[in-house]
Amino acid sequence: MFTFDSSKNDYKAVMFMYDTYSPDRRKFVTVASLKGKKWRLHEFAYEIVSARDGITLHERLHYRVRVKHVWDGYGGHNTVIYFDPISEKFHMLPIPEHGREKNEIAGLGILNECLCMARQEHDRGFEILIIKQDGIKESWTSLFS
């Protein structure tokens, strides 16, 4: 996936990889600047099983990720992380809890220049939410269920 770094007037490519030859299938991220044309191994602190979507908003790449849980193996796509191309760091986006159940994020998108997500509710269908202020958990607003 690509995102733009306005501080350097450059595009950056971000790729999630895993080492198929290691016994634990170690995961890592590589980042490359299109001007620099060199891939760099990047520190990645999250224990994820998969990353989907790669939605770019305000120069940040957002992914819905499946996190590995110690108590139950593999959960659903249950959180959102984003890559900041200026600092070249990943951050977890706070998302609202979903009662006692795990979040199951069905997809990410952009609506009115805000990140939105579709979240599956096991017994009621789907809920569509948008975040009005980046990084502020309380700014998530449910549009409809």
PDB file of N, CA and C in Angstrom, residues 24-129:
ATOM      1  N   ASP A  24       7.940 -19.977  13.969  1.00  0.00           N
ATOM      2  CA  ASP A  24       6.809 -19.187  14.454  1.00  0.00           C
ATOM      3  C   ASP A  24       6.250 -18.238  13.387  1.00  0.00           C
ATOM      4  N   ARG A  25       6.726 -18.381  12.136  1.00  0.00           N
ATOM      5  CA  ARG A  25       6.269 -17.546  11.012  1.00  0.00           C
ATOM      6  C   ARG A  25       6.311 -16.065  11.400  1.00  0.00           C
ATOM      7  N   ARG A  26       7.487 -15.609  11.843  1.00  0.00           N
ATOM      8  CA  ARG A  26       7.698 -14.245  12.319  1.00  0.00           C
ATOM      9  C   ARG A  26       7.183 -13.221  11.318  1.00  0.00           C
ATOM     10  N   LYS A  27       6.439 -12.240  11.830  1.00  0.00           N
ATOM     11  CA  LYS A  27       5.880 -11.184  10.986  1.00  0.00           C
ATOM     12  C   LYS A  27       6.721  -9.923  11.106  1.00  0.00           C
ATOM     13  N   PHE A  28       6.829  -9.202  10.006  1.00  0.00           N
ATOM     14  CA  PHE A  28       7.542  -7.940  10.018  1.00  0.00           C
ATOM     15  C   PHE A  28       6.966  -7.035   8.938  1.00  0.00           C
ATOM     16  N   VAL A  29       7.395  -5.802   8.950  1.00  0.00           N
ATOM     17  CA  VAL A  29       6.912  -4.799   7.997  1.00  0.00           C
ATOM     18  C   VAL A  29       8.123  -4.209   7.299  1.00  0.00           C
ATOM     19  N   THR A  30       7.984  -3.989   6.002  1.00  0.00           N
ATOM     20  CA  THR A  30       9.024  -3.276   5.266  1.00  0.00           C
ATOM     21  C   THR A  30       8.425  -1.976   4.743  1.00  0.00           C
ATOM     22  N   VAL A  31       9.251  -0.934   4.757  1.00  0.00           N
ATOM     23  CA  VAL A  31       8.822   0.393   4.303  1.00  0.00           C
ATOM     24  C   VAL A  31       9.862   0.890   3.312  1.00  0.00           C
ATOM     25  N   ALA A  32       9.404   1.492   2.235  1.00  0.00           N
ATOM     26  CA  ALA A  32      10.321   2.062   1.234  1.00  0.00           C
ATOM     27  C   ALA A  32       9.796   3.418   0.799  1.00  0.00           C
ATOM     28  N   SER A  33      10.727   4.330   0.625  1.00  0.00           N
ATOM     29  CA  SER A  33      10.404   5.627   0.055  1.00  0.00           C
ATOM     30  C   SER A  33      10.614   5.501  -1.451  1.00  0.00           C
ATOM     31  N   LEU A  34       9.733   6.078  -2.240  1.00  0.00           N
ATOM     32  CA  LEU A  34       9.905   5.976  -3.695  1.00  0.00           C
ATOM     33  C   LEU A  34      11.125   6.758  -4.179  1.00  0.00           C
ATOM     34  N   LYS A  35      11.463   7.828  -3.471  1.00  0.00           N
ATOM     35  CA  LYS A  35      12.683   8.569  -3.832  1.00  0.00           C
ATOM     36  C   LYS A  35      13.934   7.791  -3.447  1.00  0.00           C
ATOM     37  N   GLY A  36      13.926   7.160  -2.261  1.00  0.00           N
ATOM     38  CA  GLY A  36      15.096   6.438  -1.770  1.00  0.00           C
ATOM     39  C   GLY A  36      15.290   5.082  -2.415  1.00  0.00           C
ATOM     40  N   LYS A  37      14.178   4.457  -2.842  1.00  0.00           N
ATOM     41  CA  LYS A  37      14.197   3.168  -3.537  1.00  0.00           C
ATOM     42  C   LYS A  37      14.914   2.044  -2.781  1.00  0.00           C
ATOM     43  N   LYS A  38      14.842   2.088  -1.426  1.00  0.00           N
ATOM     44  CA  LYS A  38      15.436   1.015  -0.630  1.00  0.00           C
ATOM     45  C   LYS A  38      14.416   0.568   0.411  1.00  0.00           C
ATOM     46  N   TRP A  39      14.228  -0.743   0.489  1.00  0.00           N
ATOM     47  CA  TRP A  39      13.337  -1.291   1.500  1.00  0.00           C
ATOM     48  C   TRP A  39      14.065  -1.343   2.833  1.00  0.00           C
ATOM     49  N   ARG A  40      13.345  -0.979   3.903  1.00  0.00           N
ATOM     50  CA  ARG A  40      13.906  -1.038   5.248  1.00  0.00           C
ATOM     51  C   ARG A  40      12.994  -1.902   6.117  1.00  0.00           C
ATOM     52  N   LEU A  41      13.616  -2.787   6.870  1.00  0.00           N
ATOM     53  CA  LEU A  41      12.878  -3.583   7.839  1.00  0.00           C
ATOM     54  C   LEU A  41      12.410  -2.637   8.928  1.00  0.00           C
ATOM     55  N   HIS A  42      11.162  -2.749   9.316  1.00  0.00           N
ATOM     56  CA  HIS A  42      10.576  -1.792  10.242  1.00  0.00           C
ATOM     57  C   HIS A  42      10.090  -2.499  11.497  1.00  0.00           C
ATOM     58  N   GLU A  43      10.299  -1.846  12.629  1.00  0.00           N
ATOM     59  CA  GLU A  43       9.831  -2.393  13.896  1.00  0.00           C
ATOM     60  C   GLU A  43       8.305  -2.458  13.898  1.00  0.00           C
ATOM     61  N   PHE A  44       7.796  -3.595  14.353  1.00  0.00           N
ATOM     62  CA  PHE A  44       6.347  -3.773  14.392  1.00  0.00           C
ATOM     63  C   PHE A  44       5.988  -4.451  15.702  1.00  0.00           C
ATOM     64  N   ALA A  45       5.343  -3.720  16.592  1.00  0.00           N
ATOM     65  CA  ALA A  45       5.119  -4.181  17.965  1.00  0.00           C
ATOM     66  C   ALA A  45       3.832  -4.964  18.172  1.00  0.00           C
ATOM     67  N   TYR A  46       3.017  -5.123  17.149  1.00  0.00           N
ATOM     68  CA  TYR A  46       1.711  -5.752  17.339  1.00  0.00           C
ATOM     69  C   TYR A  46       1.735  -7.215  16.923  1.00  0.00           C
ATOM     70  N   GLU A  47       1.048  -8.050  17.691  1.00  0.00           N
ATOM     71  CA  GLU A  47       0.924  -9.474  17.392  1.00  0.00           C
ATOM     72  C   GLU A  47      -0.351  -9.662  16.571  1.00  0.00           C
ATOM     73  N   ILE A  48      -0.230  -9.534  15.256  1.00  0.00           N
ATOM     74  CA  ILE A  48      -1.404  -9.636  14.403  1.00  0.00           C
ATOM     75  C   ILE A  48      -1.346 -10.909  13.569  1.00  0.00           C
ATOM     76  N   VAL A  49      -2.512 -11.350  13.175  1.00  0.00           N
ATOM     77  CA  VAL A  49      -2.627 -12.523  12.325  1.00  0.00           C
ATOM     78  C   VAL A  49      -2.765 -12.087  10.868  1.00  0.00           C
ATOM     79  N   SER A  50      -3.558 -11.017  10.633  1.00  0.00           N
ATOM     80  CA  SER A  50      -3.737 -10.520   9.276  1.00  0.00           C
ATOM     81  C   SER A  50      -4.063  -9.032   9.305  1.00  0.00           C
ATOM     82  N   ALA A  51      -3.791  -8.370   8.188  1.00  0.00           N
ATOM     83  CA  ALA A  51      -4.114  -6.945   8.026  1.00  0.00           C
ATOM     84  C   ALA A  51      -4.876  -6.796   6.718  1.00  0.00           C
ATOM     85  N   ARG A  52      -5.937  -6.000   6.743  1.00  0.00           N
ATOM     86  CA  ARG A  52      -6.786  -5.797   5.567  1.00  0.00           C
ATOM     87  C   ARG A  52      -7.043  -4.311   5.350  1.00  0.00           C
ATOM     88  N   ASP A  53      -7.488  -3.987   4.177  1.00  0.00           N
ATOM     89  CA  ASP A  53      -7.992  -2.690   3.726  1.00  0.00           C
ATOM     90  C   ASP A  53      -6.910  -1.716   3.291  1.00  0.00           C
ATOM     91  N   GLY A  54      -6.103  -1.145   4.165  1.00  0.00           N
ATOM     92  CA  GLY A  54      -5.117  -0.158   3.751  1.00  0.00           C
ATOM     93  C   GLY A  54      -5.764   1.120   3.239  1.00  0.00           C
ATOM     94  N   ILE A  55      -6.647   1.728   4.030  1.00  0.00           N
ATOM     95  CA  ILE A  55      -7.354   2.954   3.668  1.00  0.00           C
ATOM     96  C   ILE A  55      -6.478   4.152   4.018  1.00  0.00           C
ATOM     97  N   THR A  56      -6.228   5.026   3.047  1.00  0.00           N
ATOM     98  CA  THR A  56      -5.425   6.218   3.305  1.00  0.00           C
ATOM     99  C   THR A  56      -6.334   7.404   3.573  1.00  0.00           C
ATOM    100  N   LEU A  57      -6.115   8.042   4.727  1.00  0.00           N
ATOM    101  CA  LEU A  57      -6.865   9.231   5.117  1.00  0.00           C
ATOM    102  C   LEU A  57      -5.926  10.139   5.889  1.00  0.00           C
ATOM    103  N   HIS A  58      -5.867  11.403   5.492  1.00  0.00           N
ATOM    104  CA  HIS A  58      -4.976  12.383   6.128  1.00  0.00           C
ATOM    105  C   HIS A  58      -3.538  11.860   6.197  1.00  0.00           C
ATOM    106  N   GLU A  59      -3.078  11.292   5.096  1.00  0.00           N
ATOM    107  CA  GLU A  59      -1.722  10.762   4.919  1.00  0.00           C
ATOM    108  C   GLU A  59      -1.426   9.517   5.744  1.00  0.00           C
ATOM    109  N   ARG A  60      -2.369   8.991   6.473  1.00  0.00           N
ATOM    110  CA  ARG A  60      -2.134   7.802   7.284  1.00  0.00           C
ATOM    111  C   ARG A  60      -2.809   6.595   6.647  1.00  0.00           C
ATOM    112  N   LEU A  61      -2.100   5.465   6.686  1.00  0.00           N
ATOM    113  CA  LEU A  61      -2.650   4.202   6.198  1.00  0.00           C
ATOM    114  C   LEU A  61      -3.333   3.490   7.359  1.00  0.00           C
ATOM    115  N   HIS A  62      -4.621   3.201   7.219  1.00  0.00           N
ATOM    116  CA  HIS A  62      -5.397   2.532   8.264  1.00  0.00           C
ATOM    117  C   HIS A  62      -5.676   1.095   7.840  1.00  0.00           C
ATOM    118  N   TYR A  63      -5.511   0.171   8.778  1.00  0.00           N
ATOM    119  CA  TYR A  63      -5.756  -1.243   8.515  1.00  0.00           C
ATOM    120  C   TYR A  63      -6.673  -1.804   9.594  1.00  0.00           C
ATOM    121  N   ARG A  64      -7.601  -2.663   9.200  1.00  0.00           N
ATOM    122  CA  ARG A  64      -8.311  -3.463  10.199  1.00  0.00           C
ATOM    123  C   ARG A  64      -7.465  -4.716  10.354  1.00  0.00           C
ATOM    124  N   VAL A  65      -7.216  -5.084  11.582  1.00  0.00           N
ATOM    125  CA  VAL A  65      -6.309  -6.204  11.825  1.00  0.00           C
ATOM    126  C   VAL A  65      -6.961  -7.236  12.736  1.00  0.00           C
ATOM    127  N   ARG A  66      -6.551  -8.453  12.518  1.00  0.00           N
ATOM    128  CA  ARG A  66      -6.944  -9.552  13.390  1.00  0.00           C
ATOM    129  C   ARG A  66      -5.801  -9.757  14.366  1.00  0.00           C
ATOM    130  N   VAL A  67      -6.121  -9.677  15.642  1.00  0.00           N
ATOM    131  CA  VAL A  67      -5.112  -9.791  16.692  1.00  0.00           C
ATOM    132  C   VAL A  67      -5.168 -11.191  17.277  1.00  0.00           C
ATOM    133  N   LYS A  68      -3.997 -11.743  17.564  1.00  0.00           N
ATOM    134  CA  LYS A  68      -3.936 -13.059  18.190  1.00  0.00           C
ATOM    135  C   LYS A  68      -4.201 -12.897  19.680  1.00  0.00           C
ATOM    136  N   HIS A  69      -5.149 -13.681  20.195  1.00  0.00           N
ATOM    137  CA  HIS A  69      -5.469 -13.651  21.618  1.00  0.00           C
ATOM    138  C   HIS A  69      -4.930 -14.910  22.274  1.00  0.00           C
ATOM    139  N   VAL A  70      -4.327 -14.743  23.430  1.00  0.00           N
ATOM    140  CA  VAL A  70      -3.765 -15.873  24.151  1.00  0.00           C
ATOM    141  C   VAL A  70      -4.860 -16.858  24.551  1.00  0.00           C
ATOM    142  N   TRP A  71      -6.012 -16.357  24.968  1.00  0.00           N
ATOM    143  CA  TRP A  71      -7.045 -17.227  25.526  1.00  0.00           C
ATOM    144  C   TRP A  71      -7.902 -17.939  24.494  1.00  0.00           C
ATOM    145  N   ASP A  72      -7.980 -17.445  23.266  1.00  0.00           N
ATOM    146  CA  ASP A  72      -8.880 -18.134  22.332  1.00  0.00           C
ATOM    147  C   ASP A  72      -8.298 -18.288  20.928  1.00  0.00           C
ATOM    148  N   GLY A  73      -7.006 -18.228  20.794  1.00  0.00           N
ATOM    149  CA  GLY A  73      -6.425 -18.419  19.461  1.00  0.00           C
ATOM    150  C   GLY A  73      -6.567 -17.176  18.624  1.00  0.00           C
ATOM    151  N   TYR A  74      -7.432 -17.213  17.609  1.00  0.00           N
ATOM    152  CA  TYR A  74      -7.539 -16.113  16.671  1.00  0.00           C
ATOM    153  C   TYR A  74      -8.909 -15.459  16.755  1.00  0.00           C
ATOM    154  N   GLY A  75      -8.889 -14.133  16.919  1.00  0.00           N
ATOM    155  CA  GLY A  75     -10.139 -13.387  16.967  1.00  0.00           C
ATOM    156  C   GLY A  75     -10.517 -12.915  15.583  1.00  0.00           C
ATOM    157  N   GLY A  76     -11.604 -12.149  15.498  1.00  0.00           N
ATOM    158  CA  GLY A  76     -12.013 -11.566  14.223  1.00  0.00           C
ATOM    159  C   GLY A  76     -11.172 -10.334  13.925  1.00  0.00           C
ATOM    160  N   HIS A  77     -11.524  -9.639  12.835  1.00  0.00           N
ATOM    161  CA  HIS A  77     -10.858  -8.361  12.563  1.00  0.00           C
ATOM    162  C   HIS A  77     -11.365  -7.416  13.624  1.00  0.00           C
ATOM    163  N   ASN A  78     -10.564  -7.232  14.669  1.00  0.00           N
ATOM    164  CA  ASN A  78     -11.104  -6.640  15.871  1.00  0.00           C
ATOM    165  C   ASN A  78     -10.442  -5.357  16.333  1.00  0.00           C
ATOM    166  N   THR A  79      -9.569  -4.783  15.556  1.00  0.00           N
ATOM    167  CA  THR A  79      -9.022  -3.484  15.915  1.00  0.00           C
ATOM    168  C   THR A  79      -8.503  -2.792  14.662  1.00  0.00           C
ATOM    169  N   VAL A  80      -8.108  -1.550  14.825  1.00  0.00           N
ATOM    170  CA  VAL A  80      -7.594  -0.751  13.708  1.00  0.00           C
ATOM    171  C   VAL A  80      -6.237  -0.192  14.111  1.00  0.00           C
ATOM    172  N   ILE A  81      -5.264  -0.349  13.228  1.00  0.00           N
ATOM    173  CA  ILE A  81      -3.968   0.300  13.419  1.00  0.00           C
ATOM    174  C   ILE A  81      -3.756   1.242  12.248  1.00  0.00           C
ATOM    175  N   TYR A  82      -2.876   2.218  12.440  1.00  0.00           N
ATOM    176  CA  TYR A  82      -2.541   3.098  11.321  1.00  0.00           C
ATOM    177  C   TYR A  82      -1.049   3.369  11.296  1.00  0.00           C
ATOM    178  N   PHE A  83      -0.553   3.636  10.097  1.00  0.00           N
ATOM    179  CA  PHE A  83       0.853   3.944   9.862  1.00  0.00           C
ATOM    180  C   PHE A  83       0.968   5.430   9.570  1.00  0.00           C
ATOM    181  N   ASP A  84       1.793   6.124  10.349  1.00  0.00           N
ATOM    182  CA  ASP A  84       2.068   7.547  10.136  1.00  0.00           C
ATOM    183  C   ASP A  84       3.351   7.642   9.308  1.00  0.00           C
ATOM    184  N   PRO A  85       3.279   8.107   8.048  1.00  0.00           N
ATOM    185  CA  PRO A  85       4.461   8.110   7.187  1.00  0.00           C
ATOM    186  C   PRO A  85       5.534   9.121   7.603  1.00  0.00           C
ATOM    187  N   ILE A  86       5.166  10.138   8.355  1.00  0.00           N
ATOM    188  CA  ILE A  86       6.154  11.143   8.778  1.00  0.00           C
ATOM    189  C   ILE A  86       7.034  10.571   9.883  1.00  0.00           C
ATOM    190  N   SER A  87       6.427   9.977  10.905  1.00  0.00           N
ATOM    191  CA  SER A  87       7.217   9.386  11.997  1.00  0.00           C
ATOM    192  C   SER A  87       7.639   7.955  11.679  1.00  0.00           C
ATOM    193  N   GLU A  88       7.003   7.345  10.661  1.00  0.00           N
ATOM    194  CA  GLU A  88       7.205   5.940  10.298  1.00  0.00           C
ATOM    195  C   GLU A  88       6.943   5.017  11.476  1.00  0.00           C
ATOM    196  N   LYS A  89       5.849   5.294  12.190  1.00  0.00           N
ATOM    197  CA  LYS A  89       5.450   4.459  13.322  1.00  0.00           C
ATOM    198  C   LYS A  89       4.006   4.012  13.138  1.00  0.00           C
ATOM    199  N   PHE A  90       3.716   2.844  13.715  1.00  0.00           N
ATOM    200  CA  PHE A  90       2.356   2.327  13.752  1.00  0.00           C
ATOM    201  C   PHE A  90       1.728   2.694  15.089  1.00  0.00           C
ATOM    202  N   HIS A  91       0.428   2.945  15.062  1.00  0.00           N
ATOM    203  CA  HIS A  91      -0.324   3.280  16.265  1.00  0.00           C
ATOM    204  C   HIS A  91      -1.643   2.518  16.234  1.00  0.00           C
ATOM    205  N   MET A  92      -2.151   2.174  17.410  1.00  0.00           N
ATOM    206  CA  MET A  92      -3.459   1.550  17.491  1.00  0.00           C
ATOM    207  C   MET A  92      -4.495   2.655  17.633  1.00  0.00           C
ATOM    208  N   LEU A  93      -5.543   2.574  16.832  1.00  0.00           N
ATOM    209  CA  LEU A  93      -6.629   3.546  16.885  1.00  0.00           C
ATOM    210  C   LEU A  93      -7.643   3.061  17.919  1.00  0.00           C
ATOM    211  N   PRO A  94      -7.941   3.883  18.920  1.00  0.00           N
ATOM    212  CA  PRO A  94      -8.932   3.430  19.904  1.00  0.00           C
ATOM    213  C   PRO A  94     -10.309   3.315  19.257  1.00  0.00           C
ATOM    214  N   ILE A  95     -10.952   2.190  19.488  1.00  0.00           N
ATOM    215  CA  ILE A  95     -12.294   1.988  18.940  1.00  0.00           C
ATOM    216  C   ILE A  95     -13.234   1.648  20.091  1.00  0.00           C
ATOM    217  N   PRO A  96     -14.509   1.969  19.934  1.00  0.00           N
ATOM    218  CA  PRO A  96     -15.443   1.716  21.036  1.00  0.00           C
ATOM    219  C   PRO A  96     -15.634   0.219  21.273  1.00  0.00           C
ATOM    220  N   GLU A  97     -15.828  -0.136  22.546  1.00  0.00           N
ATOM    221  CA  GLU A  97     -16.097  -1.523  22.887  1.00  0.00           C
ATOM    222  C   GLU A  97     -17.456  -1.918  22.339  1.00  0.00           C
ATOM    223  N   HIS A  98     -17.632  -3.194  22.234  1.00  0.00           N
ATOM    224  CA  HIS A  98     -18.856  -3.723  21.650  1.00  0.00           C
ATOM    225  C   HIS A  98     -19.513  -4.662  22.657  1.00  0.00           C
ATOM    226  N   GLY A  99     -19.899  -4.117  23.795  1.00  0.00           N
ATOM    227  CA  GLY A  99     -20.508  -4.949  24.825  1.00  0.00           C
ATOM    228  C   GLY A  99     -19.523  -5.981  25.328  1.00  0.00           C
ATOM    229  N   ARG A 100     -19.993  -7.172  25.561  1.00  0.00           N
ATOM    230  CA  ARG A 100     -19.109  -8.238  26.035  1.00  0.00           C
ATOM    231  C   ARG A 100     -18.463  -8.987  24.886  1.00  0.00           C
ATOM    232  N   GLU A 101     -18.937  -8.763  23.679  1.00  0.00           N
ATOM    233  CA  GLU A 101     -18.400  -9.477  22.521  1.00  0.00           C
ATOM    234  C   GLU A 101     -17.176  -8.758  21.969  1.00  0.00           C
ATOM    235  N   LYS A 102     -16.361  -9.508  21.227  1.00  0.00           N
ATOM    236  CA  LYS A 102     -15.217  -8.914  20.547  1.00  0.00           C
ATOM    237  C   LYS A 102     -15.705  -8.077  19.369  1.00  0.00           C
ATOM    238  N   ASN A 103     -14.953  -7.033  19.050  1.00  0.00           N
ATOM    239  CA  ASN A 103     -15.263  -6.266  17.843  1.00  0.00           C
ATOM    240  C   ASN A 103     -14.999  -7.142  16.634  1.00  0.00           C
ATOM    241  N   GLU A 104     -15.907  -7.118  15.690  1.00  0.00           N
ATOM    242  CA  GLU A 104     -15.697  -7.794  14.416  1.00  0.00           C
ATOM    243  C   GLU A 104     -15.900  -6.753  13.336  1.00  0.00           C
ATOM    244  N   ILE A 105     -14.809  -6.151  12.905  1.00  0.00           N
ATOM    245  CA  ILE A 105     -14.862  -5.069  11.926  1.00  0.00           C
ATOM    246  C   ILE A 105     -14.926  -5.688  10.539  1.00  0.00           C
ATOM    247  N   ALA A 106     -15.995  -5.399   9.820  1.00  0.00           N
ATOM    248  CA  ALA A 106     -16.214  -5.981   8.502  1.00  0.00           C
ATOM    249  C   ALA A 106     -15.533  -5.184   7.406  1.00  0.00           C
ATOM    250  N   GLY A 107     -15.250  -3.906   7.641  1.00  0.00           N
ATOM    251  CA  GLY A 107     -14.599  -3.094   6.626  1.00  0.00           C
ATOM    252  C   GLY A 107     -14.371  -1.677   7.089  1.00  0.00           C
ATOM    253  N   LEU A 108     -13.434  -1.005   6.420  1.00  0.00           N
ATOM    254  CA  LEU A 108     -13.130   0.406   6.669  1.00  0.00           C
ATOM    255  C   LEU A 108     -13.409   1.187   5.407  1.00  0.00           C
ATOM    256  N   GLY A 109     -13.685   2.464   5.568  1.00  0.00           N
ATOM    257  CA  GLY A 109     -13.912   3.335   4.427  1.00  0.00           C
ATOM    258  C   GLY A 109     -13.762   4.785   4.831  1.00  0.00           C
ATOM    259  N   ILE A 110     -14.098   5.673   3.920  1.00  0.00           N
ATOM    260  CA  ILE A 110     -14.030   7.111   4.171  1.00  0.00           C
ATOM    261  C   ILE A 110     -15.396   7.691   3.849  1.00  0.00           C
ATOM    262  N   LEU A 111     -15.902   8.499   4.761  1.00  0.00           N
ATOM    263  CA  LEU A 111     -17.192   9.152   4.592  1.00  0.00           C
ATOM    264  C   LEU A 111     -17.063  10.583   5.098  1.00  0.00           C
ATOM    265  N   ASN A 112     -17.315  11.556   4.228  1.00  0.00           N
ATOM    266  CA  ASN A 112     -17.196  12.982   4.601  1.00  0.00           C
ATOM    267  C   ASN A 112     -15.846  13.300   5.238  1.00  0.00           C
ATOM    268  N   GLU A 113     -14.783  12.767   4.652  1.00  0.00           N
ATOM    269  CA  GLU A 113     -13.405  12.964   5.109  1.00  0.00           C
ATOM    270  C   GLU A 113     -13.169  12.475   6.534  1.00  0.00           C
ATOM    271  N   CYS A 114     -13.932  11.473   6.949  1.00  0.00           N
ATOM    272  CA  CYS A 114     -13.759  10.809   8.245  1.00  0.00           C
ATOM    273  C   CYS A 114     -13.613   9.315   7.996  1.00  0.00           C
ATOM    274  N   LEU A 115     -12.820   8.658   8.834  1.00  0.00           N
ATOM    275  CA  LEU A 115     -12.712   7.208   8.766  1.00  0.00           C
ATOM    276  C   LEU A 115     -14.023   6.610   9.250  1.00  0.00           C
ATOM    277  N   CYS A 116     -14.528   5.621   8.532  1.00  0.00           N
ATOM    278  CA  CYS A 116     -15.734   4.927   8.978  1.00  0.00           C
ATOM    279  C   CYS A 116     -15.456   3.431   8.990  1.00  0.00           C
ATOM    280  N   MET A 117     -16.246   2.736   9.797  1.00  0.00           N
ATOM    281  CA  MET A 117     -16.106   1.282   9.840  1.00  0.00           C
ATOM    282  C   MET A 117     -17.480   0.649   9.923  1.00  0.00           C
ATOM    283  N   ALA A 118     -17.556  -0.536   9.335  1.00  0.00           N
ATOM    284  CA  ALA A 118     -18.737  -1.378   9.473  1.00  0.00           C
ATOM    285  C   ALA A 118     -18.369  -2.448  10.479  1.00  0.00           C
ATOM    286  N   ARG A 119     -19.178  -2.552  11.512  1.00  0.00           N
ATOM    287  CA  ARG A 119     -18.911  -3.512  12.584  1.00  0.00           C
ATOM    288  C   ARG A 119     -20.064  -4.488  12.662  1.00  0.00           C
ATOM    289  N   GLN A 120     -19.730  -5.762  12.675  1.00  0.00           N
ATOM    290  CA  GLN A 120     -20.755  -6.788  12.734  1.00  0.00           C
ATOM    291  C   GLN A 120     -21.245  -6.952  14.164  1.00  0.00           C
ATOM    292  N   GLU A 121     -22.564  -6.950  14.300  1.00  0.00           N
ATOM    293  CA  GLU A 121     -23.201  -7.258  15.575  1.00  0.00           C
ATOM    294  C   GLU A 121     -23.828  -8.631  15.407  1.00  0.00           C
ATOM    295  N   HIS A 122     -23.382  -9.600  16.171  1.00  0.00           N
ATOM    296  CA  HIS A 122     -23.758 -11.002  15.945  1.00  0.00           C
ATOM    297  C   HIS A 122     -25.254 -11.234  15.837  1.00  0.00           C
ATOM    298  N   ASP A 123     -26.036 -10.620  16.680  1.00  0.00           N
ATOM    299  CA  ASP A 123     -27.466 -10.904  16.677  1.00  0.00           C
ATOM    300  C   ASP A 123     -28.306  -9.813  16.028  1.00  0.00           C
ATOM    301  N   ARG A 124     -27.663  -8.701  15.565  1.00  0.00           N
ATOM    302  CA  ARG A 124     -28.459  -7.591  15.034  1.00  0.00           C
ATOM    303  C   ARG A 124     -27.998  -7.090  13.669  1.00  0.00           C
ATOM    304  N   GLY A 125     -27.071  -7.717  13.031  1.00  0.00           N
ATOM    305  CA  GLY A 125     -26.623  -7.256  11.718  1.00  0.00           C
ATOM    306  C   GLY A 125     -25.345  -6.437  11.815  1.00  0.00           C
ATOM    307  N   PHE A 126     -25.346  -5.242  11.207  1.00  0.00           N
ATOM    308  CA  PHE A 126     -24.154  -4.406  11.158  1.00  0.00           C
ATOM    309  C   PHE A 126     -24.428  -3.029  11.747  1.00  0.00           C
ATOM    310  N   GLU A 127     -23.357  -2.401  12.232  1.00  0.00           N
ATOM    311  CA  GLU A 127     -23.412  -1.024  12.701  1.00  0.00           C
ATOM    312  C   GLU A 127     -22.381  -0.244  11.902  1.00  0.00           C
ATOM    313  N   ILE A 128     -22.741   0.956  11.438  1.00  0.00           N
ATOM    314  CA  ILE A 128     -21.820   1.831  10.721  1.00  0.00           C
ATOM    315  C   ILE A 128     -21.453   2.986  11.652  1.00  0.00           C
ATOM    316  N   LEU A 129     -20.132   3.186  11.842  1.00  0.00           N
ATOM    317  CA  LEU A 129     -19.641   4.245  12.718  1.00  0.00           C
ATOM    318  C   LEU A 129     -18.638   5.114  11.971  1.00  0.00           C
TER     319      LEU A 129
END
